[in-house]
Short mmCIF file of C-alpha atoms in Angstrom, two decimals:
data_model
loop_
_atom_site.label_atom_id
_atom_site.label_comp_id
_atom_site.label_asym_id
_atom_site.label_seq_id
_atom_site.Cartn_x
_atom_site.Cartn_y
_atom_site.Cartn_z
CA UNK A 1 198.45 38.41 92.63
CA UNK A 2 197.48 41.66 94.88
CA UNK A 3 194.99 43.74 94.60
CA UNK A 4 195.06 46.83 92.75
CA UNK A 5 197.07 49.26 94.98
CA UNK A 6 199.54 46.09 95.41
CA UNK A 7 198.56 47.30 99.64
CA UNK A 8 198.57 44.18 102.47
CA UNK A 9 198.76 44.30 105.81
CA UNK A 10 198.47 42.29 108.99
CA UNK A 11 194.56 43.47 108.66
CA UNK A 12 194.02 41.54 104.96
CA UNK A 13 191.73 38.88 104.77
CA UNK A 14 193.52 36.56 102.42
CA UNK A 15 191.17 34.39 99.98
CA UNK A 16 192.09 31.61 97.21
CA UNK A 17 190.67 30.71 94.74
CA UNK A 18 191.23 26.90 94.09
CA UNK A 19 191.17 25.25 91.25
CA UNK A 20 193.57 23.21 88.31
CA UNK A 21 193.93 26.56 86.12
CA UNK A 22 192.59 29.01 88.31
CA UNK A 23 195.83 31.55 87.34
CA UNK A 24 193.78 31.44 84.22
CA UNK A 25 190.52 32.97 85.34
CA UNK A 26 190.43 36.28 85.65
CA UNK A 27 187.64 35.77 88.82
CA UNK A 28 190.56 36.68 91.30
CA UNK A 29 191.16 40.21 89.77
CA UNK A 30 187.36 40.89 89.72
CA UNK A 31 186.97 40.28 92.89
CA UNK A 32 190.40 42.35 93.97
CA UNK A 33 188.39 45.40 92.33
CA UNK A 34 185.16 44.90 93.96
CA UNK A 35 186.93 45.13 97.35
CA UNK A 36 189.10 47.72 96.50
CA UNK A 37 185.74 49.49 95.24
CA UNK A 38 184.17 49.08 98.51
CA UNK A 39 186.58 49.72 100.68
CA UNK A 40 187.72 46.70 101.52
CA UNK A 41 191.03 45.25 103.15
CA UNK A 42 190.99 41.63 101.47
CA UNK A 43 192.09 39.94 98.23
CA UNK A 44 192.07 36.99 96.54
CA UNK A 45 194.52 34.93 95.59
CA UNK A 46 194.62 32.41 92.59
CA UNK A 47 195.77 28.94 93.77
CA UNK A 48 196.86 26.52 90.76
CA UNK A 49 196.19 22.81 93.10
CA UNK A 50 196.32 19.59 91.25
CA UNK A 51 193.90 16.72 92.18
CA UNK A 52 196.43 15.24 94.64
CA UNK A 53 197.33 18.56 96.62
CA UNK A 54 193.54 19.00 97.20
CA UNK A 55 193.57 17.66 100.56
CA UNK A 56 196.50 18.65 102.04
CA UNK A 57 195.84 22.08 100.80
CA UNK A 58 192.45 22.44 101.91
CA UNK A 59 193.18 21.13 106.13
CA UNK A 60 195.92 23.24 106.24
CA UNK A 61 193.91 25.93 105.67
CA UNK A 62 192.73 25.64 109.57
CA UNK A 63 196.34 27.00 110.73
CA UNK A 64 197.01 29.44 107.77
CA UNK A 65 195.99 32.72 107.27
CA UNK A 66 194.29 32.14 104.21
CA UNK A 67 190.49 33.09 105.73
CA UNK A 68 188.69 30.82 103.03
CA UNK A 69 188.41 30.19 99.35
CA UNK A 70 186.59 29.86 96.39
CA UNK A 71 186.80 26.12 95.14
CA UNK A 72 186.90 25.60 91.28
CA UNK A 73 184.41 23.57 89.47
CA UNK A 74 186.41 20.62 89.27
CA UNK A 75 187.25 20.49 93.05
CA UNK A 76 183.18 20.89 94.29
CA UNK A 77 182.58 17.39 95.13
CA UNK A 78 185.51 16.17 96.45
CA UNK A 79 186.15 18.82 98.75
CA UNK A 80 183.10 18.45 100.94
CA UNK A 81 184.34 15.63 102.62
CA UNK A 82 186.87 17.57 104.28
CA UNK A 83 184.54 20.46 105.65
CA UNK A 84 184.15 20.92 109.26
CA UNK A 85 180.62 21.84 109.07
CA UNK A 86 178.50 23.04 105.78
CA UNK A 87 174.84 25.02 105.10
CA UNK A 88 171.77 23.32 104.41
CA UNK A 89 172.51 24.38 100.86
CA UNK A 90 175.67 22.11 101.17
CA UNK A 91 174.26 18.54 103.29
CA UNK A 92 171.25 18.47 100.57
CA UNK A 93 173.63 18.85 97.49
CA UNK A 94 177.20 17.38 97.86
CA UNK A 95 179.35 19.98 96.53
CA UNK A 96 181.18 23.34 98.23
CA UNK A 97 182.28 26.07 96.03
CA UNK A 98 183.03 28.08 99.04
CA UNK A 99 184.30 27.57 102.52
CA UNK A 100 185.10 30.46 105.14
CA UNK A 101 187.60 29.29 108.15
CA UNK A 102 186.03 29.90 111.41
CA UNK A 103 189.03 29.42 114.00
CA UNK A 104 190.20 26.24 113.24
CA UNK A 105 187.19 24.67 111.25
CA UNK A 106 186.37 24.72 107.68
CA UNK A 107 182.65 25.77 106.99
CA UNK A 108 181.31 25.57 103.51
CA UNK A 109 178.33 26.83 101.54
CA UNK A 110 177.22 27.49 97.88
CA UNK A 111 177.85 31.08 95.86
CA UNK A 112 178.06 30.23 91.96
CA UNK A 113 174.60 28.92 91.71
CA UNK A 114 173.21 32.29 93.64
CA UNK A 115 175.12 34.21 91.22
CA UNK A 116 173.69 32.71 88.46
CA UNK A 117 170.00 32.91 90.14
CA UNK A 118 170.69 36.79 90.18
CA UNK A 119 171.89 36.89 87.27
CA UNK A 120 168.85 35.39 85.64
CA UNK A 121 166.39 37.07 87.95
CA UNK A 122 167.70 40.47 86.86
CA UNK A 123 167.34 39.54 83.06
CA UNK A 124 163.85 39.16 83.63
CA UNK A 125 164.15 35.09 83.64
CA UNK A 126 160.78 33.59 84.69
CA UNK A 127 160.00 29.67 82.71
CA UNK A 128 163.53 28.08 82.88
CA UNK A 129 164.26 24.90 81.50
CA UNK A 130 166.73 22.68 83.81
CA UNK A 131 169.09 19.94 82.65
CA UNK A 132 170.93 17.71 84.47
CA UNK A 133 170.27 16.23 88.30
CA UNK A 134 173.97 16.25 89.48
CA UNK A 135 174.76 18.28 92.23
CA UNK A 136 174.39 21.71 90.64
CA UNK A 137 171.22 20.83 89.27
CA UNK A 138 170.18 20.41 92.91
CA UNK A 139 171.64 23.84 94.07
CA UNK A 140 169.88 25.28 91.36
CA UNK A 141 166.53 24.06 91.94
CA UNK A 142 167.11 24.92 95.88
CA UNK A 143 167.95 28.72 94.68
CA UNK A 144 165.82 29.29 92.56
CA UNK A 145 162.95 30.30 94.49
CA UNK A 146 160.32 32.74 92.02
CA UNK A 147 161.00 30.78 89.06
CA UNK A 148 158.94 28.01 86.80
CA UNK A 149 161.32 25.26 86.33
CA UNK A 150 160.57 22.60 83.91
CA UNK A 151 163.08 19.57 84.52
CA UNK A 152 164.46 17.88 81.80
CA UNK A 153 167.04 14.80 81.55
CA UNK A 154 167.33 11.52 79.43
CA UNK A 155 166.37 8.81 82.20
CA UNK A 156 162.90 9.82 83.54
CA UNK A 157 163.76 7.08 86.70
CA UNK A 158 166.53 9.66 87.38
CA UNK A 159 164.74 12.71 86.95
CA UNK A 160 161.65 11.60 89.15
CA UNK A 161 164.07 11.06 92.03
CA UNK A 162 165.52 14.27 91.69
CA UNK A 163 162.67 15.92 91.80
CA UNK A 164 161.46 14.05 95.02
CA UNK A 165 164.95 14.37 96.75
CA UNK A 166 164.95 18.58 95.63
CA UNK A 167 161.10 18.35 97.46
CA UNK A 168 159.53 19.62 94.49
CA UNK A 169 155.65 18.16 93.92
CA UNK A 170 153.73 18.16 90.90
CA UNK A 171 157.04 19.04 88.81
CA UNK A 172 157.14 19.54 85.30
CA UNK A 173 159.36 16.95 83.75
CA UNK A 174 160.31 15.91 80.05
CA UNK A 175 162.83 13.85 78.78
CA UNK A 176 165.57 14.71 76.39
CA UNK A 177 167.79 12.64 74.74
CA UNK A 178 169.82 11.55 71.31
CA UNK A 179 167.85 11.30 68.53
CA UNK A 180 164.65 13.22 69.92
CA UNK A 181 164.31 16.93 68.19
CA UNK A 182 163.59 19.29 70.95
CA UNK A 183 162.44 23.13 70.97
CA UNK A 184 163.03 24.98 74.36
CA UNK A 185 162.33 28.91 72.65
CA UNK A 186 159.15 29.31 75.08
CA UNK A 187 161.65 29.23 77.80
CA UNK A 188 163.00 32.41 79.41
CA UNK A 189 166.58 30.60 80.19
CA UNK A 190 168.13 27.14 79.57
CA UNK A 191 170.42 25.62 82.53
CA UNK A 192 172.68 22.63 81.61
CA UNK A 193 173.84 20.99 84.00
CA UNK A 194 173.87 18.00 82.59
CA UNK A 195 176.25 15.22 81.64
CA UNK A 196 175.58 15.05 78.24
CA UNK A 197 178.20 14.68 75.64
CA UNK A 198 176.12 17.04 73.55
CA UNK A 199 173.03 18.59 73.06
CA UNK A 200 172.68 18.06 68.96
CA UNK A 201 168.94 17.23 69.89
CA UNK A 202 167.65 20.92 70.99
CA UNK A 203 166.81 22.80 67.88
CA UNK A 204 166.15 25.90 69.60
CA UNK A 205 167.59 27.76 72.69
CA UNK A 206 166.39 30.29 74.70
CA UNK A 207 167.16 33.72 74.76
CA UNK A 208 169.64 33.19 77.88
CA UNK A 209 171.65 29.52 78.17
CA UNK A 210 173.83 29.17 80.61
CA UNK A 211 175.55 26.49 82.27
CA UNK A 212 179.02 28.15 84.42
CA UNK A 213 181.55 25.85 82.35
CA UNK A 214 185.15 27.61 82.62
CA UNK A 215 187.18 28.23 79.28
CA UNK A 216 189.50 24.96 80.16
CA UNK A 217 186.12 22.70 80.27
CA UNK A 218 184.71 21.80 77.50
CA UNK A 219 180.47 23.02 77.26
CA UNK A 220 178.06 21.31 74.99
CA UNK A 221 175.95 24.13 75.59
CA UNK A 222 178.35 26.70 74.07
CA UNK A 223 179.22 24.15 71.10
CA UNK A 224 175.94 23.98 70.76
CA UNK A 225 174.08 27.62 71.06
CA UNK A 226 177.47 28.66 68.51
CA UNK A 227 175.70 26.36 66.42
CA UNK A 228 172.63 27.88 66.42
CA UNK A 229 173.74 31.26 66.83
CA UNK A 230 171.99 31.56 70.31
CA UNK A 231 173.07 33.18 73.57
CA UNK A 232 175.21 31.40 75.93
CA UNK A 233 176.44 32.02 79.39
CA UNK A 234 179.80 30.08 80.80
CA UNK A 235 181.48 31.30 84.10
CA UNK A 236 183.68 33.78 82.87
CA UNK A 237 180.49 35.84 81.02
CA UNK A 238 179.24 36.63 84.73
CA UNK A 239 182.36 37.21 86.54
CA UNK A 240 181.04 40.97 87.87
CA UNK A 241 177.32 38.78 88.87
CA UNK A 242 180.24 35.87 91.18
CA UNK A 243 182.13 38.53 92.45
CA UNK A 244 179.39 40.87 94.14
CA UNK A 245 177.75 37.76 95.31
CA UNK A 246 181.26 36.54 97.02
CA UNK A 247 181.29 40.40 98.52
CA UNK A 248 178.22 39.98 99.89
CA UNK A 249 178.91 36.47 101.29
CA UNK A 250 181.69 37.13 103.35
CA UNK A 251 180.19 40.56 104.62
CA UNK A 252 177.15 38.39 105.48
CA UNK A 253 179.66 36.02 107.19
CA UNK A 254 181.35 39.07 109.24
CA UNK A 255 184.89 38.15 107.31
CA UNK A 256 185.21 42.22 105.75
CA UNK A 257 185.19 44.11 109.20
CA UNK A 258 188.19 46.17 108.69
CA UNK A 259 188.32 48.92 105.75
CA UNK A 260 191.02 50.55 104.17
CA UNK A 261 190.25 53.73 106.50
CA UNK A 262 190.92 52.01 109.65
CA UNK A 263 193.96 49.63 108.83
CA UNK A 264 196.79 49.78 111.13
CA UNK A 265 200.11 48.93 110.56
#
C-alpha cells in the first residue's frame, strides 16, 4: 500500500505494521495521510505475519530497509524477546508495540497506550477505573501520569502485586468478578484490560470505555457497553489519536529528517 501520491524514493522511511490481519486495519492509511499532511517522506506498510513468521520477520528487519514497525496486538509479548534493546516503558511491562531499527539493532518502546492516555486526557478524563494487570494494564498505569486510577480485578492477591510491581502506594483497589453487581458511572473512563470472558457484572459504564481491541478480537467491553447502550472505545475508534502519536514518535526518534521538499532522486 503507498501513500497517497503513490511517491517513493531512495529517501522513504519504510514502516510495517505487523500483525495476523493487519491488511484489515485501516491504521496504515491513517498514518500514510498524516505524513503526507506534514510533509513527510515515509509510509507504512501493512504486513499480514502469521505466528510462525514472527521471528524470522522481525531479525531480518536489521538488514532490510524497513526502518521499524508497528507490532499488532497479538504479536506484543512475544516480540520483545527479540529486541536489541527496549525503554523503561518496555523492561517494566513485557510487551513492544513499536520498535525503530537503529543500524543493525532492534529498539522497542510503547505508543498505543500513550495514544489512548491522550486520548482520554483530551476528553477531560480525570477518575478512571482500570481492569486487568497484564501487560497493558501496566503500560497504562506507567502513562497515565495526572489521573486517579482505581484498580480493579477478580483476584485481590493479583491485583496487590500489580500495584506494588507498577510502584503505586496507597492504591485504590476493588475487586470485580462473576456474580458481584458493579456500578463504575462515577468514573470519568473505564479501561479493560482484562482477561475476562465478560463483564455481565458491571451494571453501569462510564461515559468513555475503552479497551484498544481490533475488529478481528473479540471485546467484552464492546459486547458489553452495546448492552447497555454505553460508549465504547476499540482501536480502530482512535486511529487519528495512534497515528499522530506514531508521527510524533519517530520525529522524537530523528527517523522523519527528510521532507518531501528536499527529496532527491
Amino acid at each position: 500500500m503507498m501513500n497517497n501520491g503513490n511517491e517513493i524514493s531512495h529517501h522513504t522511511k519504510l514502516y510495517g505494521f505487523i500483525g495476523e490481519y493487519a491488511g484489515q486495519s485501516s491504521l496504515s492509511a491513517t498514518l500514510n495521510k498524516h505524513f503526507k499532511a506534514e510533509n513527510r517522506d515515509a509510509m507504512m506498510i501493512p504486513m499480514n505475519i502469521r505466528e510462525d513468521d514472527l521471528y524470522f520477520t522481525v531479525v531480518n528487519m536489521k538488514k532490510s530497509h524497513v526502518n521499524g514497525a508497528l507490532i499488532s496486538n497479538e504479536y506484543m509479548k512475544g516480540v520483545v524477546e527479540v529486541l536489541d534493546d527496549s525503554s523503561e516503558a518496555v523492561k517494566l511491562c513485557g510487551m513492544c508495540d513499536i520498535l525503530i531499527r537503529d543500524e543493525q539493532k532492534l529498539v522497542g518502546d510503547i505508543v498505543g497506550v500513550r495514544a489512548l492516555v491522550k486520548l482520554l486526557k483530551n476528553r477531560g478524563v480525570q477518575r478512571v477505573a482500570l481492569i486487568g494487570v497484564d501487560s497493558r494494564a501496566k503500560a497504562f498505569a506507567f502513562f497515565a501520569d495526572g489521573f486517579d486510577v482505581s484498580y480493579f480485578y477478580d483476584d485481590l492477591e493479583k491485583l496487590m502485586g500489580f500495584t506494588n510491581e507498577i510502584g503505586v502506594t496507597d492504591a485504590d483497589i476493588n475487586r470485580i468478578a462473576e456474580g458481584m453487581d458493579i456500578d463504575l458511572s462515577a468514573y470519568d473512563a473505564v479501561v479493560d484490560f482484562s482477561d475476562f470472558e465478560n463483564l455481565e457484572m458491571v451494571k453501569a459504564f462510564a461515559k468513555i470505555n475503552a479497551d484498544m481491541k481490533q475488529k478481528k478480537e473479540f471485546s467484552p467491553l464492546k459486547a458489553r457497553t452495546n448492552e447497555l447502550l454505553a460508549a465504547y472505545i476499540g482501536f480502530d475508534d482512535m486511529l487519528g489519536e495512534l497515528s499522530s502519536t506514531v508521527f510524533e514518535f519517530l520525529k522524537d526518534k530523528k527517523h522523519l529528517e527528510h521532507d518531501k521538499s528536499d527529496m532527491r532522486f
